[in-house]
């Protein structure tokens, strides 16, 4: 039965049901049409089939453009608050990178959001003139991420403690809006033992911050981590292996650094673990680990929660 005949039918209940059925069928046809007819989406098909559009492993071989893509000005933008906060909320950003990613990823951090930090440091295992990267005395690979994180904060404690109030760790595929980060941190005193990020629930009693989303430690949190936690194997894992974000979460809890709440006054998150598409739109089925990990209940991406 078509829409028109449904409308002309005598039973309004019958017509209503027919319209709903037609709308549902139409909706699914449209979804199928969009899904199969948009060529760029082909890249995403394997990830969608897993019920999720992006996984860090899928990003390993990706790279930004070779050439300098240039810059543009926001002519009528009122930057007075951002400029004031630049000197009042000083942020040192350190970027976890590796030699294979210097050209592919890290240089793009330096050319974009990284330069808005008060101080930008690339932590790698090899020097790099363009990046001015620090060569930490440690091997690369997943097995050394935790070791590298400890080395990086020790290096910062030794050389840069007075250059900033807050110390952000981010990956070379993280994007931060540094002005908004300053705005978020402004009410807090950097002498408070606290850190912020995308808070996950398991493994650590007070929760821990996702590594991929980036996390930011107060100066006091860095001091406690480096001076009190790292040297004590009872407080902090001595070996270099393990999940960097979980391990630092345990160390910080052990030296009473609070896992802060980074949501805004409306309860919306301000640190995110995935690419924007995943949080804004789609395809995250209810069984996906994210829903079990996320500390604060969220409605994001809840509209299309069917499994593909
Ligand atoms: C820019 O914003 C500040 C703070 O909101 C305000 O005091 C100032 O008047 C604004 N300046 C202009 C040119 O709009």
PDB file of C-alpha atoms and ligand atoms in Angstrom:
ATOM      1  CA  UNK A   1       0.000   0.000   0.000  1.00  0.00           C
ATOM      2  CA  UNK A   2       1.357   3.402  -1.013  1.00  0.00           C
ATOM      3  CA  UNK A   3       1.435   6.588   0.977  1.00  0.00           C
ATOM      4  CA  UNK A   4      -1.429   8.211  -0.953  1.00  0.00           C
ATOM      5  CA  UNK A   5      -3.855   5.319  -0.651  1.00  0.00           C
ATOM      6  CA  UNK A   6      -2.959   5.073   2.996  1.00  0.00           C
ATOM      7  CA  UNK A   7      -3.885   8.697   3.471  1.00  0.00           C
ATOM      8  CA  UNK A   8      -7.187   8.184   1.641  1.00  0.00           C
ATOM      9  CA  UNK A   9      -8.056   5.060   3.647  1.00  0.00           C
ATOM     10  CA  UNK A  10     -10.982   5.249   6.043  1.00  0.00           C
ATOM     11  CA  UNK A  11      -9.190   3.968   9.102  1.00  0.00           C
ATOM     12  CA  UNK A  12      -6.881   6.691  10.384  1.00  0.00           C
ATOM     13  CA  UNK A  13      -5.121   4.158  12.593  1.00  0.00           C
ATOM     14  CA  UNK A  14      -4.466   2.018   9.539  1.00  0.00           C
ATOM     15  CA  UNK A  15      -3.175   5.035   7.639  1.00  0.00           C
ATOM     16  CA  UNK A  16      -0.905   5.996  10.473  1.00  0.00           C
ATOM     17  CA  UNK A  17       0.671   2.540  10.623  1.00  0.00           C
ATOM     18  CA  UNK A  18       1.157   2.566   6.851  1.00  0.00           C
ATOM     19  CA  UNK A  19       2.886   5.923   6.932  1.00  0.00           C
ATOM     20  CA  UNK A  20       5.207   4.739   9.660  1.00  0.00           C
ATOM     21  CA  UNK A  21       6.040   1.596   7.683  1.00  0.00           C
ATOM     22  CA  UNK A  22       6.706   3.638   4.544  1.00  0.00           C
ATOM     23  CA  UNK A  23       8.888   6.064   6.480  1.00  0.00           C
ATOM     24  CA  UNK A  24      10.893   3.264   8.047  1.00  0.00           C
ATOM     25  CA  UNK A  25      11.440   1.542   4.713  1.00  0.00           C
ATOM     26  CA  UNK A  26      12.362   4.880   3.157  1.00  0.00           C
ATOM     27  CA  UNK A  27      14.778   5.606   5.938  1.00  0.00           C
ATOM     28  CA  UNK A  28      16.600   2.322   5.552  1.00  0.00           C
ATOM     29  CA  UNK A  29      16.717   2.681   1.768  1.00  0.00           C
ATOM     30  CA  UNK A  30      18.233   6.142   2.220  1.00  0.00           C
ATOM     31  CA  UNK A  31      20.792   4.850   4.710  1.00  0.00           C
ATOM     32  CA  UNK A  32      21.715   2.028   2.336  1.00  0.00           C
ATOM     33  CA  UNK A  33      21.886   4.444  -0.593  1.00  0.00           C
ATOM     34  CA  UNK A  34      24.176   6.857   1.265  1.00  0.00           C
ATOM     35  CA  UNK A  35      26.266   4.018   2.589  1.00  0.00           C
ATOM     36  CA  UNK A  36      26.864   2.390  -0.793  1.00  0.00           C
ATOM     37  CA  UNK A  37      26.962   5.441  -3.038  1.00  0.00           C
ATOM     38  CA  UNK A  38      29.491   7.634  -1.249  1.00  0.00           C
ATOM     39  CA  UNK A  39      32.893   6.632  -2.631  1.00  0.00           C
ATOM     40  CA  UNK A  40      35.017   8.150   0.178  1.00  0.00           C
ATOM     41  CA  UNK A  41      33.258   5.958   2.696  1.00  0.00           C
ATOM     42  CA  UNK A  42      34.821   2.870   1.134  1.00  0.00           C
ATOM     43  CA  UNK A  43      37.945   3.558   3.175  1.00  0.00           C
ATOM     44  CA  UNK A  44      35.954   3.167   6.323  1.00  0.00           C
ATOM     45  CA  UNK A  45      34.116  -0.031   5.488  1.00  0.00           C
ATOM     46  CA  UNK A  46      36.484  -2.418   7.297  1.00  0.00           C
ATOM     47  CA  UNK A  47      36.291  -0.330  10.471  1.00  0.00           C
ATOM     48  CA  UNK A  48      32.517   0.011  10.293  1.00  0.00           C
ATOM     49  CA  UNK A  49      32.212  -3.747  10.032  1.00  0.00           C
ATOM     50  CA  UNK A  50      33.944  -3.975  13.373  1.00  0.00           C
ATOM     51  CA  UNK A  51      31.249  -1.746  14.776  1.00  0.00           C
ATOM     52  CA  UNK A  52      33.575   1.190  15.027  1.00  0.00           C
ATOM     53  CA  UNK A  53      34.953   3.685  12.535  1.00  0.00           C
ATOM     54  CA  UNK A  54      38.438   4.174  13.829  1.00  0.00           C
ATOM     55  CA  UNK A  55      41.109   2.301  15.672  1.00  0.00           C
ATOM     56  CA  UNK A  56      44.585   3.634  16.361  1.00  0.00           C
ATOM     57  CA  UNK A  57      46.109   0.720  14.445  1.00  0.00           C
ATOM     58  CA  UNK A  58      44.244   1.852  11.348  1.00  0.00           C
ATOM     59  CA  UNK A  59      46.024   5.185  11.596  1.00  0.00           C
ATOM     60  CA  UNK A  60      49.556   3.803  11.782  1.00  0.00           C
ATOM     61  CA  UNK A  61      50.357   4.170   8.091  1.00  0.00           C
ATOM     62  CA  UNK A  62      48.490   7.431   7.534  1.00  0.00           C
ATOM     63  CA  UNK A  63      50.406  10.619   6.904  1.00  0.00           C
ATOM     64  CA  UNK A  64      49.664  14.307   6.479  1.00  0.00           C
ATOM     65  CA  UNK A  65      50.471  16.209   3.240  1.00  0.00           C
ATOM     66  CA  UNK A  66      54.133  16.687   2.272  1.00  0.00           C
ATOM     67  CA  UNK A  67      53.856  20.328   1.233  1.00  0.00           C
ATOM     68  CA  UNK A  68      53.189  23.225   3.563  1.00  0.00           C
ATOM     69  CA  UNK A  69      49.431  23.809   3.331  1.00  0.00           C
ATOM     70  CA  UNK A  70      49.747  27.447   4.468  1.00  0.00           C
ATOM     71  CA  UNK A  71      47.867  29.396   7.105  1.00  0.00           C
ATOM     72  CA  UNK A  72      44.994  31.853   7.210  1.00  0.00           C
ATOM     73  CA  UNK A  73      43.958  34.634   9.581  1.00  0.00           C
ATOM     74  CA  UNK A  74      40.684  35.084  11.384  1.00  0.00           C
ATOM     75  CA  UNK A  75      40.428  38.801  10.760  1.00  0.00           C
ATOM     76  CA  UNK A  76      37.453  39.724  12.901  1.00  0.00           C
ATOM     77  CA  UNK A  77      38.139  37.306  15.710  1.00  0.00           C
ATOM     78  CA  UNK A  78      38.227  38.794  19.203  1.00  0.00           C
ATOM     79  CA  UNK A  79      41.305  37.173  20.746  1.00  0.00           C
ATOM     80  CA  UNK A  80      41.556  39.317  23.880  1.00  0.00           C
ATOM     81  CA  UNK A  81      40.634  36.523  26.328  1.00  0.00           C
ATOM     82  CA  UNK A  82      42.866  33.989  24.564  1.00  0.00           C
ATOM     83  CA  UNK A  83      45.809  36.405  24.702  1.00  0.00           C
ATOM     84  CA  UNK A  84      45.279  37.142  28.365  1.00  0.00           C
ATOM     85  CA  UNK A  85      45.091  33.433  29.186  1.00  0.00           C
ATOM     86  CA  UNK A  86      48.250  32.717  27.175  1.00  0.00           C
ATOM     87  CA  UNK A  87      50.365  34.262  29.910  1.00  0.00           C
ATOM     88  CA  UNK A  88      48.152  33.345  32.868  1.00  0.00           C
ATOM     89  CA  UNK A  89      47.674  29.644  32.100  1.00  0.00           C
ATOM     90  CA  UNK A  90      50.999  28.496  30.688  1.00  0.00           C
ATOM     91  CA  UNK A  91      50.901  25.061  29.057  1.00  0.00           C
ATOM     92  CA  UNK A  92      53.853  22.920  28.137  1.00  0.00           C
ATOM     93  CA  UNK A  93      52.849  20.311  25.556  1.00  0.00           C
ATOM     94  CA  UNK A  94      54.926  17.233  25.090  1.00  0.00           C
ATOM     95  CA  UNK A  95      54.197  14.996  22.145  1.00  0.00           C
ATOM     96  CA  UNK A  96      54.857  11.277  22.200  1.00  0.00           C
ATOM     97  CA  UNK A  97      56.345  10.461  18.812  1.00  0.00           C
ATOM     98  CA  UNK A  98      58.867   8.153  17.155  1.00  0.00           C
ATOM     99  CA  UNK A  99      61.343   8.541  14.271  1.00  0.00           C
ATOM    100  CA  UNK A 100      58.973   6.899  11.750  1.00  0.00           C
ATOM    101  CA  UNK A 101      56.345   9.542  12.559  1.00  0.00           C
ATOM    102  CA  UNK A 102      58.487  12.699  12.598  1.00  0.00           C
ATOM    103  CA  UNK A 103      57.606  13.564   9.000  1.00  0.00           C
ATOM    104  CA  UNK A 104      54.244  11.831   8.759  1.00  0.00           C
ATOM    105  CA  UNK A 105      52.611  13.171  11.912  1.00  0.00           C
ATOM    106  CA  UNK A 106      54.719  15.144  14.370  1.00  0.00           C
ATOM    107  CA  UNK A 107      55.625  17.971  11.954  1.00  0.00           C
ATOM    108  CA  UNK A 108      51.903  18.596  11.439  1.00  0.00           C
ATOM    109  CA  UNK A 109      51.416  19.015  15.167  1.00  0.00           C
ATOM    110  CA  UNK A 110      54.226  21.571  15.121  1.00  0.00           C
ATOM    111  CA  UNK A 111      52.687  23.418  12.151  1.00  0.00           C
ATOM    112  CA  UNK A 112      49.185  23.528  13.645  1.00  0.00           C
ATOM    113  CA  UNK A 113      48.002  23.351  17.243  1.00  0.00           C
ATOM    114  CA  UNK A 114      51.401  22.646  18.785  1.00  0.00           C
ATOM    115  CA  UNK A 115      52.670  26.176  18.212  1.00  0.00           C
ATOM    116  CA  UNK A 116      49.897  27.549  20.428  1.00  0.00           C
ATOM    117  CA  UNK A 117      51.378  25.844  23.481  1.00  0.00           C
ATOM    118  CA  UNK A 118      53.686  28.038  25.551  1.00  0.00           C
ATOM    119  CA  UNK A 119      56.340  25.361  25.130  1.00  0.00           C
ATOM    120  CA  UNK A 120      56.313  22.413  22.720  1.00  0.00           C
ATOM    121  CA  UNK A 121      58.543  19.375  23.095  1.00  0.00           C
ATOM    122  CA  UNK A 122      58.667  16.252  20.945  1.00  0.00           C
ATOM    123  CA  UNK A 123      59.725  13.142  22.822  1.00  0.00           C
ATOM    124  CA  UNK A 124      61.281  10.582  20.513  1.00  0.00           C
ATOM    125  CA  UNK A 125      64.236   8.221  20.458  1.00  0.00           C
ATOM    126  CA  UNK A 126      66.128  10.156  17.783  1.00  0.00           C
ATOM    127  CA  UNK A 127      67.012  13.803  17.379  1.00  0.00           C
ATOM    128  CA  UNK A 128      65.326  15.818  14.626  1.00  0.00           C
ATOM    129  CA  UNK A 129      66.355  19.340  13.599  1.00  0.00           C
ATOM    130  CA  UNK A 130      62.982  20.441  12.227  1.00  0.00           C
ATOM    131  CA  UNK A 131      61.099  19.234  15.297  1.00  0.00           C
ATOM    132  CA  UNK A 132      63.854  19.941  17.781  1.00  0.00           C
ATOM    133  CA  UNK A 133      62.954  16.519  19.183  1.00  0.00           C
ATOM    134  CA  UNK A 134      64.411  15.147  22.391  1.00  0.00           C
ATOM    135  CA  UNK A 135      66.107  11.768  21.966  1.00  0.00           C
ATOM    136  CA  UNK A 136      65.149   9.859  25.086  1.00  0.00           C
ATOM    137  CA  UNK A 137      67.457   6.955  25.954  1.00  0.00           C
ATOM    138  CA  UNK A 138      64.850   4.279  25.296  1.00  0.00           C
ATOM    139  CA  UNK A 139      63.684   1.917  22.567  1.00  0.00           C
ATOM    140  CA  UNK A 140      60.550   2.453  20.451  1.00  0.00           C
ATOM    141  CA  UNK A 141      57.429   0.349  20.195  1.00  0.00           C
ATOM    142  CA  UNK A 142      54.406  -0.395  22.335  1.00  0.00           C
ATOM    143  CA  UNK A 143      56.551  -2.231  24.881  1.00  0.00           C
ATOM    144  CA  UNK A 144      58.388   0.961  25.750  1.00  0.00           C
ATOM    145  CA  UNK A 145      55.543   3.495  25.871  1.00  0.00           C
ATOM    146  CA  UNK A 146      55.331   3.399  29.633  1.00  0.00           C
ATOM    147  CA  UNK A 147      59.089   3.709  30.012  1.00  0.00           C
ATOM    148  CA  UNK A 148      59.088   6.596  27.557  1.00  0.00           C
ATOM    149  CA  UNK A 149      56.343   8.383  29.500  1.00  0.00           C
ATOM    150  CA  UNK A 150      58.353   8.177  32.711  1.00  0.00           C
ATOM    151  CA  UNK A 151      61.529   9.372  30.935  1.00  0.00           C
ATOM    152  CA  UNK A 152      59.634  12.250  29.347  1.00  0.00           C
ATOM    153  CA  UNK A 153      58.215  13.557  32.616  1.00  0.00           C
ATOM    154  CA  UNK A 154      61.612  13.148  34.303  1.00  0.00           C
ATOM    155  CA  UNK A 155      63.201  15.176  31.507  1.00  0.00           C
ATOM    156  CA  UNK A 156      60.546  17.872  31.868  1.00  0.00           C
ATOM    157  CA  UNK A 157      60.927  17.966  35.629  1.00  0.00           C
ATOM    158  CA  UNK A 158      64.650  18.448  35.246  1.00  0.00           C
ATOM    159  CA  UNK A 159      64.617  21.056  32.475  1.00  0.00           C
ATOM    160  CA  UNK A 160      61.252  22.809  32.225  1.00  0.00           C
ATOM    161  CA  UNK A 161      59.439  22.876  35.546  1.00  0.00           C
ATOM    162  CA  UNK A 162      59.397  26.663  35.639  1.00  0.00           C
ATOM    163  CA  UNK A 163      58.360  27.122  32.021  1.00  0.00           C
ATOM    164  CA  UNK A 164      54.702  26.225  32.569  1.00  0.00           C
ATOM    165  CA  UNK A 165      51.856  25.742  35.035  1.00  0.00           C
ATOM    166  CA  UNK A 166      50.313  22.743  33.282  1.00  0.00           C
ATOM    167  CA  UNK A 167      51.931  19.844  31.446  1.00  0.00           C
ATOM    168  CA  UNK A 168      50.046  18.188  28.611  1.00  0.00           C
ATOM    169  CA  UNK A 169      50.926  14.798  27.180  1.00  0.00           C
ATOM    170  CA  UNK A 170      49.495  14.115  23.721  1.00  0.00           C
ATOM    171  CA  UNK A 171      50.161  11.653  20.911  1.00  0.00           C
ATOM    172  CA  UNK A 172      51.314  12.727  17.465  1.00  0.00           C
ATOM    173  CA  UNK A 173      47.796  12.047  16.129  1.00  0.00           C
ATOM    174  CA  UNK A 174      46.030  14.055  18.845  1.00  0.00           C
ATOM    175  CA  UNK A 175      44.494  17.460  18.098  1.00  0.00           C
ATOM    176  CA  UNK A 176      44.054  20.014  20.880  1.00  0.00           C
ATOM    177  CA  UNK A 177      42.394  23.398  20.878  1.00  0.00           C
ATOM    178  CA  UNK A 178      44.897  24.953  23.238  1.00  0.00           C
ATOM    179  CA  UNK A 179      42.915  28.157  23.841  1.00  0.00           C
ATOM    180  CA  UNK A 180      39.976  26.106  25.101  1.00  0.00           C
ATOM    181  CA  UNK A 181      42.278  24.023  27.276  1.00  0.00           C
ATOM    182  CA  UNK A 182      43.562  27.220  28.957  1.00  0.00           C
ATOM    183  CA  UNK A 183      39.993  28.378  29.450  1.00  0.00           C
ATOM    184  CA  UNK A 184      39.129  25.063  31.102  1.00  0.00           C
ATOM    185  CA  UNK A 185      42.190  25.132  33.394  1.00  0.00           C
ATOM    186  CA  UNK A 186      41.913  28.805  34.352  1.00  0.00           C
ATOM    187  CA  UNK A 187      39.878  28.233  37.569  1.00  0.00           C
ATOM    188  CA  UNK A 188      42.387  25.704  38.914  1.00  0.00           C
ATOM    189  CA  UNK A 189      45.575  26.340  40.834  1.00  0.00           C
ATOM    190  CA  UNK A 190      48.568  24.473  39.335  1.00  0.00           C
ATOM    191  CA  UNK A 191      49.782  23.797  42.895  1.00  0.00           C
ATOM    192  CA  UNK A 192      46.762  21.504  43.383  1.00  0.00           C
ATOM    193  CA  UNK A 193      47.570  17.821  42.747  1.00  0.00           C
ATOM    194  CA  UNK A 194      45.126  17.187  39.905  1.00  0.00           C
ATOM    195  CA  UNK A 195      45.074  15.991  36.312  1.00  0.00           C
ATOM    196  CA  UNK A 196      42.451  16.071  33.569  1.00  0.00           C
ATOM    197  CA  UNK A 197      41.603  14.108  30.431  1.00  0.00           C
ATOM    198  CA  UNK A 198      39.036  11.681  29.049  1.00  0.00           C
ATOM    199  CA  UNK A 199      38.312   9.645  32.160  1.00  0.00           C
ATOM    200  CA  UNK A 200      37.944   5.869  31.924  1.00  0.00           C
ATOM    201  CA  UNK A 201      36.563   3.652  34.691  1.00  0.00           C
ATOM    202  CA  UNK A 202      38.434   0.320  34.955  1.00  0.00           C
ATOM    203  CA  UNK A 203      41.814  -0.640  36.483  1.00  0.00           C
ATOM    204  CA  UNK A 204      42.202   2.401  38.759  1.00  0.00           C
ATOM    205  CA  UNK A 205      39.825   3.163  41.614  1.00  0.00           C
ATOM    206  CA  UNK A 206      39.378   6.852  40.816  1.00  0.00           C
ATOM    207  CA  UNK A 207      39.559   6.192  37.064  1.00  0.00           C
ATOM    208  CA  UNK A 208      42.395   7.043  34.668  1.00  0.00           C
ATOM    209  CA  UNK A 209      42.764   9.235  31.593  1.00  0.00           C
ATOM    210  CA  UNK A 210      42.772   7.780  28.087  1.00  0.00           C
ATOM    211  CA  UNK A 211      46.226   8.139  26.529  1.00  0.00           C
ATOM    212  CA  UNK A 212      44.970   8.830  23.020  1.00  0.00           C
ATOM    213  CA  UNK A 213      42.825  11.773  24.108  1.00  0.00           C
ATOM    214  CA  UNK A 214      45.776  13.458  25.809  1.00  0.00           C
ATOM    215  CA  UNK A 215      45.917  14.388  29.496  1.00  0.00           C
ATOM    216  CA  UNK A 216      47.148  17.400  31.396  1.00  0.00           C
ATOM    217  CA  UNK A 217      48.896  17.409  34.781  1.00  0.00           C
ATOM    218  CA  UNK A 218      49.227  20.331  37.170  1.00  0.00           C
ATOM    219  CA  UNK A 219      52.764  21.306  38.174  1.00  0.00           C
ATOM    220  CA  UNK A 220      52.214  19.684  41.569  1.00  0.00           C
ATOM    221  CA  UNK A 221      50.985  16.484  39.883  1.00  0.00           C
ATOM    222  CA  UNK A 222      54.193  16.334  37.811  1.00  0.00           C
ATOM    223  CA  UNK A 223      56.294  16.908  40.923  1.00  0.00           C
ATOM    224  CA  UNK A 224      54.567  14.105  42.830  1.00  0.00           C
ATOM    225  CA  UNK A 225      54.797  11.768  39.853  1.00  0.00           C
ATOM    226  CA  UNK A 226      58.513  12.327  39.303  1.00  0.00           C
ATOM    227  CA  UNK A 227      59.741  12.862  42.863  1.00  0.00           C
ATOM    228  CA  UNK A 228      57.482  10.569  44.883  1.00  0.00           C
ATOM    229  CA  UNK A 229      55.933   7.969  42.584  1.00  0.00           C
ATOM    230  CA  UNK A 230      58.489   6.939  39.926  1.00  0.00           C
ATOM    231  CA  UNK A 231      61.365   6.163  42.323  1.00  0.00           C
ATOM    232  CA  UNK A 232      59.171   3.928  44.506  1.00  0.00           C
ATOM    233  CA  UNK A 233      58.365   0.534  42.941  1.00  0.00           C
ATOM    234  CA  UNK A 234      55.536   0.103  45.448  1.00  0.00           C
ATOM    235  CA  UNK A 235      53.779   3.157  44.009  1.00  0.00           C
ATOM    236  CA  UNK A 236      54.700   2.958  40.362  1.00  0.00           C
ATOM    237  CA  UNK A 237      55.554   0.144  37.957  1.00  0.00           C
ATOM    238  CA  UNK A 238      59.316  -0.054  37.549  1.00  0.00           C
ATOM    239  CA  UNK A 239      59.424  -1.998  34.252  1.00  0.00           C
ATOM    240  CA  UNK A 240      58.960  -0.154  30.965  1.00  0.00           C
ATOM    241  CA  UNK A 241      56.185  -2.391  29.680  1.00  0.00           C
ATOM    242  CA  UNK A 242      52.473  -1.918  30.226  1.00  0.00           C
ATOM    243  CA  UNK A 243      49.735   0.454  29.192  1.00  0.00           C
ATOM    244  CA  UNK A 244      51.078   3.951  29.628  1.00  0.00           C
ATOM    245  CA  UNK A 245      47.738   5.564  30.479  1.00  0.00           C
ATOM    246  CA  UNK A 246      46.694   2.910  33.016  1.00  0.00           C
ATOM    247  CA  UNK A 247      50.129   2.857  34.672  1.00  0.00           C
ATOM    248  CA  UNK A 248      50.386   6.615  35.122  1.00  0.00           C
ATOM    249  CA  UNK A 249      46.808   6.547  36.421  1.00  0.00           C
ATOM    250  CA  UNK A 250      47.835   4.093  39.146  1.00  0.00           C
ATOM    251  CA  UNK A 251      50.980   6.064  40.076  1.00  0.00           C
ATOM    252  CA  UNK A 252      49.071   9.330  40.314  1.00  0.00           C
ATOM    253  CA  UNK A 253      46.355   7.783  42.458  1.00  0.00           C
ATOM    254  CA  UNK A 254      49.062   6.374  44.752  1.00  0.00           C
ATOM    255  CA  UNK A 255      50.491   9.848  45.373  1.00  0.00           C
ATOM    256  CA  UNK A 256      47.023  11.357  45.842  1.00  0.00           C
ATOM    257  CA  UNK A 257      46.742  13.231  42.579  1.00  0.00           C
ATOM    258  CA  UNK A 258      43.044  13.669  41.860  1.00  0.00           C
ATOM    259  CA  UNK A 259      41.588  12.402  38.564  1.00  0.00           C
ATOM    260  CA  UNK A 260      39.683  15.596  37.699  1.00  0.00           C
ATOM    261  CA  UNK A 261      36.355  16.079  35.940  1.00  0.00           C
ATOM    262  CA  UNK A 262      37.004  17.873  32.649  1.00  0.00           C
ATOM    263  CA  UNK A 263      33.360  18.240  31.596  1.00  0.00           C
ATOM    264  CA  UNK A 264      31.875  21.677  31.053  1.00  0.00           C
ATOM    265  CA  UNK A 265      29.040  23.205  33.091  1.00  0.00           C
ATOM    266  CA  UNK A 266      26.494  21.391  30.900  1.00  0.00           C
ATOM    267  CA  UNK A 267      28.135  18.040  31.541  1.00  0.00           C
ATOM    268  CA  UNK A 268      29.631  17.765  28.055  1.00  0.00           C
ATOM    269  CA  UNK A 269      33.040  16.151  27.576  1.00  0.00           C
ATOM    270  CA  UNK A 270      36.091  18.184  26.611  1.00  0.00           C
ATOM    271  CA  UNK A 271      38.591  15.394  25.944  1.00  0.00           C
ATOM    272  CA  UNK A 272      37.823  12.669  23.426  1.00  0.00           C
ATOM    273  CA  UNK A 273      39.503   9.383  22.649  1.00  0.00           C
ATOM    274  CA  UNK A 274      38.464   8.938  19.006  1.00  0.00           C
ATOM    275  CA  UNK A 275      38.183  10.905  15.763  1.00  0.00           C
ATOM    276  CA  UNK A 276      35.290  13.446  15.818  1.00  0.00           C
ATOM    277  CA  UNK A 277      33.163  11.324  13.492  1.00  0.00           C
ATOM    278  CA  UNK A 278      32.946   8.556  16.054  1.00  0.00           C
ATOM    279  CA  UNK A 279      31.793  10.866  18.806  1.00  0.00           C
ATOM    280  CA  UNK A 280      29.431  12.962  16.706  1.00  0.00           C
ATOM    281  CA  UNK A 281      27.716  10.573  14.401  1.00  0.00           C
ATOM    282  CA  UNK A 282      27.673   6.890  14.331  1.00  0.00           C
ATOM    283  CA  UNK A 283      28.001   3.241  14.390  1.00  0.00           C
ATOM    284  CA  UNK A 284      29.147   2.573  17.902  1.00  0.00           C
ATOM    285  CA  UNK A 285      27.233  -0.475  19.019  1.00  0.00           C
ATOM    286  CA  UNK A 286      26.260  -0.884  22.652  1.00  0.00           C
ATOM    287  CA  UNK A 287      28.698  -3.708  23.233  1.00  0.00           C
ATOM    288  CA  UNK A 288      31.678  -1.627  22.189  1.00  0.00           C
ATOM    289  CA  UNK A 289      34.241  -1.336  24.997  1.00  0.00           C
ATOM    290  CA  UNK A 290      33.973   2.455  25.075  1.00  0.00           C
ATOM    291  CA  UNK A 291      30.574   2.346  26.781  1.00  0.00           C
ATOM    292  CA  UNK A 292      31.996   0.201  29.566  1.00  0.00           C
ATOM    293  CA  UNK A 293      35.103   2.340  29.944  1.00  0.00           C
ATOM    294  CA  UNK A 294      33.692   5.845  29.879  1.00  0.00           C
ATOM    295  CA  UNK A 295      33.522   7.210  33.439  1.00  0.00           C
ATOM    296  CA  UNK A 296      30.675   9.665  32.992  1.00  0.00           C
ATOM    297  CA  UNK A 297      27.560   8.516  31.211  1.00  0.00           C
ATOM    298  CA  UNK A 298      27.173  10.270  27.881  1.00  0.00           C
ATOM    299  CA  UNK A 299      24.576  10.554  25.127  1.00  0.00           C
ATOM    300  CA  UNK A 300      27.076  11.172  22.376  1.00  0.00           C
ATOM    301  CA  UNK A 301      26.687   9.153  19.190  1.00  0.00           C
ATOM    302  CA  UNK A 302      23.658   7.436  20.661  1.00  0.00           C
ATOM    303  CA  UNK A 303      21.302   8.104  17.772  1.00  0.00           C
ATOM    304  CA  UNK A 304      22.519   5.414  15.397  1.00  0.00           C
ATOM    305  CA  UNK A 305      23.479   2.708  17.777  1.00  0.00           C
ATOM    306  CA  UNK A 306      22.882  -0.259  15.505  1.00  0.00           C
ATOM    307  CA  UNK A 307      25.553  -2.751  14.624  1.00  0.00           C
ATOM    308  CA  UNK A 308      26.757  -2.916  11.038  1.00  0.00           C
TER     309      UNK A 308
HETATM  310  C1  LIG B   1      36.630  41.450  23.024  1.00  0.00           C
HETATM  311  O1  LIG B   1      36.162  40.662  24.116  1.00  0.00           O
HETATM  312  C2  LIG B   1      36.377  41.252  25.379  1.00  0.00           C
HETATM  313  C3  LIG B   1      35.982  40.241  26.459  1.00  0.00           C
HETATM  314  O2  LIG B   1      34.781  39.597  26.165  1.00  0.00           O
HETATM  315  C4  LIG B   1      35.587  42.556  25.479  1.00  0.00           C
HETATM  316  O3  LIG B   1      35.798  43.162  26.735  1.00  0.00           O
HETATM  317  C5  LIG B   1      36.058  43.493  24.355  1.00  0.00           C
HETATM  318  O4  LIG B   1      35.275  44.659  24.357  1.00  0.00           O
HETATM  319  C6  LIG B   1      35.960  42.808  22.995  1.00  0.00           C
HETATM  320  N1  LIG B   1      36.572  43.654  21.983  1.00  0.00           N
HETATM  321  C7  LIG B   1      36.000  43.924  20.809  1.00  0.00           C
HETATM  322  C8  LIG B   1      36.766  44.780  19.884  1.00  0.00           C
HETATM  323  O5  LIG B   1      34.892  43.496  20.513  1.00  0.00           O
END
